[in-house]
PDB file of C-alpha atoms in Angstrom:
ATOM      1  CA  MET A  29     -45.308  73.982   6.281  1.00 69.00           C
ATOM      2  CA  ALA A  30     -46.718  74.993   9.677  1.00 91.00           C
ATOM      3  CA  ILE A  31     -48.438  71.614  10.152  1.00 94.00           C
ATOM      4  CA  GLY A  32     -45.172  69.779   9.535  1.00 93.00           C
ATOM      5  CA  LYS A  33     -43.404  71.919  12.125  1.00 95.00           C
ATOM      6  CA  PHE A  34     -46.209  71.313  14.621  1.00 94.00           C
ATOM      7  CA  VAL A  35     -45.991  67.526  14.096  1.00 96.00           C
ATOM      8  CA  HIS A  36     -42.198  67.625  14.401  1.00 96.00           C
ATOM      9  CA  ILE A  37     -42.357  69.466  17.731  1.00 95.00           C
ATOM     10  CA  GLY A  38     -45.057  67.088  18.972  1.00 94.00           C
ATOM     11  CA  VAL A  39     -42.970  64.022  18.131  1.00 95.00           C
ATOM     12  CA  ASP A  40     -39.931  65.584  19.801  1.00 96.00           C
ATOM     13  CA  LEU A  41     -41.945  66.220  22.969  1.00 95.00           C
ATOM     14  CA  VAL A  42     -43.160  62.607  23.051  1.00 95.00           C
ATOM     15  CA  LEU A  43     -39.583  61.360  22.583  1.00 96.00           C
ATOM     16  CA  LEU A  44     -38.406  63.593  25.432  1.00 95.00           C
ATOM     17  CA  THR A  45     -41.058  62.374  27.839  1.00 95.00           C
ATOM     18  CA  THR A  46     -40.424  58.758  26.794  1.00 96.00           C
ATOM     19  CA  ALA A  47     -36.735  59.198  27.601  1.00 95.00           C
ATOM     20  CA  MET A  48     -37.696  60.685  30.966  1.00 94.00           C
ATOM     21  CA  ALA A  49     -39.943  57.676  31.645  1.00 95.00           C
ATOM     22  CA  GLY A  50     -37.076  55.320  30.814  1.00 94.00           C
ATOM     23  CA  ILE A  51     -34.765  57.193  33.167  1.00 95.00           C
ATOM     24  CA  ARG A  52     -37.383  57.023  35.904  1.00 94.00           C
ATOM     25  CA  ARG A  53     -37.794  53.272  35.488  1.00 93.00           C
ATOM     26  CA  ALA A  54     -34.078  52.552  35.257  1.00 94.00           C
ATOM     27  CA  THR A  55     -32.863  54.779  38.089  1.00 96.00           C
ATOM     28  CA  GLY A  56     -35.900  55.668  40.187  1.00 93.00           C
ATOM     29  CA  LEU A  57     -35.320  59.402  39.672  1.00 93.00           C
ATOM     30  CA  LYS A  58     -38.578  61.285  39.177  1.00 91.00           C
ATOM     31  CA  PHE A  59     -39.224  64.834  37.936  1.00 89.00           C
ATOM     32  CA  LYS A  60     -40.720  67.068  40.633  1.00 89.00           C
ATOM     33  CA  ALA A  61     -43.645  68.971  39.126  1.00 87.00           C
ATOM     34  CA  GLU A  62     -43.782  71.106  42.275  1.00 88.00           C
ATOM     35  CA  SER A  63     -40.442  72.683  41.329  1.00 91.00           C
ATOM     36  CA  VAL A  64     -41.955  74.274  38.208  1.00 90.00           C
ATOM     37  CA  SER A  65     -45.060  75.895  39.639  1.00 88.00           C
ATOM     38  CA  ASP A  66     -47.148  76.126  42.792  1.00 90.00           C
ATOM     39  CA  SER A  67     -50.335  75.888  40.734  1.00 91.00           C
ATOM     40  CA  LYS A  68     -52.115  72.544  41.012  1.00 92.00           C
ATOM     41  CA  ASP A  69     -53.371  72.966  37.431  1.00 94.00           C
ATOM     42  CA  VAL A  70     -49.850  73.312  36.010  1.00 92.00           C
ATOM     43  CA  GLN A  71     -48.660  70.375  38.088  1.00 93.00           C
ATOM     44  CA  GLY A  72     -51.561  68.327  36.726  1.00 93.00           C
ATOM     45  CA  TYR A  73     -50.615  69.207  33.149  1.00 93.00           C
ATOM     46  CA  ILE A  74     -47.004  68.209  33.799  1.00 93.00           C
ATOM     47  CA  GLU A  75     -48.084  64.878  35.286  1.00 93.00           C
ATOM     48  CA  SER A  76     -50.349  64.272  32.274  1.00 94.00           C
ATOM     49  CA  TYR A  77     -47.462  65.074  29.940  1.00 94.00           C
ATOM     50  CA  LEU A  78     -45.179  62.650  31.784  1.00 94.00           C
ATOM     51  CA  ASN A  79     -47.857  59.943  31.646  1.00 95.00           C
ATOM     52  CA  ILE A  80     -47.763  60.160  27.844  1.00 96.00           C
ATOM     53  CA  GLY A  81     -44.129  59.028  28.007  1.00 95.00           C
ATOM     54  CA  GLU A  82     -45.025  56.168  30.333  1.00 95.00           C
ATOM     55  CA  LYS A  83     -47.689  54.963  27.908  1.00 96.00           C
ATOM     56  CA  ALA A  84     -45.344  55.323  24.920  1.00 95.00           C
ATOM     57  CA  LEU A  85     -42.677  53.314  26.739  1.00 95.00           C
ATOM     58  CA  ASP A  86     -45.219  50.609  27.609  1.00 95.00           C
ATOM     59  CA  ILE A  87     -46.361  50.386  23.993  1.00 95.00           C
ATOM     60  CA  ALA A  88     -42.772  50.184  22.730  1.00 93.00           C
ATOM     61  CA  SER A  89     -41.872  47.411  25.160  1.00 91.00           C
ATOM     62  CA  VAL A  90     -44.975  45.396  24.211  1.00 92.00           C
ATOM     63  CA  GLN A  91     -44.118  45.768  20.531  1.00 91.00           C
ATOM     64  CA  MET A  92     -40.530  44.676  21.153  1.00 90.00           C
ATOM     65  CA  SER A  93     -41.571  41.649  23.184  1.00 89.00           C
ATOM     66  CA  SER A  94     -43.920  40.568  20.399  1.00 90.00           C
ATOM     67  CA  SER A  95     -40.945  40.345  18.001  1.00 87.00           C
ATOM     68  CA  PRO A  96     -38.794  37.525  19.447  1.00 85.00           C
ATOM     69  CA  ASN A  97     -36.774  37.266  16.228  1.00 86.00           C
ATOM     70  CA  TYR A  98     -35.259  40.696  16.869  1.00 86.00           C
ATOM     71  CA  PHE A  99     -35.356  41.173  20.662  1.00 84.00           C
ATOM     72  CA  THR A 100     -34.590  38.783  23.525  1.00 83.00           C
ATOM     73  CA  ARG A 101     -34.562  39.142  27.307  1.00 80.00           C
ATOM     74  CA  LYS A 102     -31.401  38.626  29.329  1.00 79.00           C
TER      75      LYS A 102
END
């Protein structure tokens, strides 16, 4: 039961950071890691976390573009 909860929270965190990456690309708004902590280590962890969303968004867009029967560009 605990493993399932851990996986569920992990997937939710990846979805959150992917949504934040989409917002950043669509609007140009970026999360300021400096507003959370003055520690360079914490800021580095936040940037690493946000990069996971960027990579997930890149992977999703590549997968969508490789399926022209379902997705087209405007």
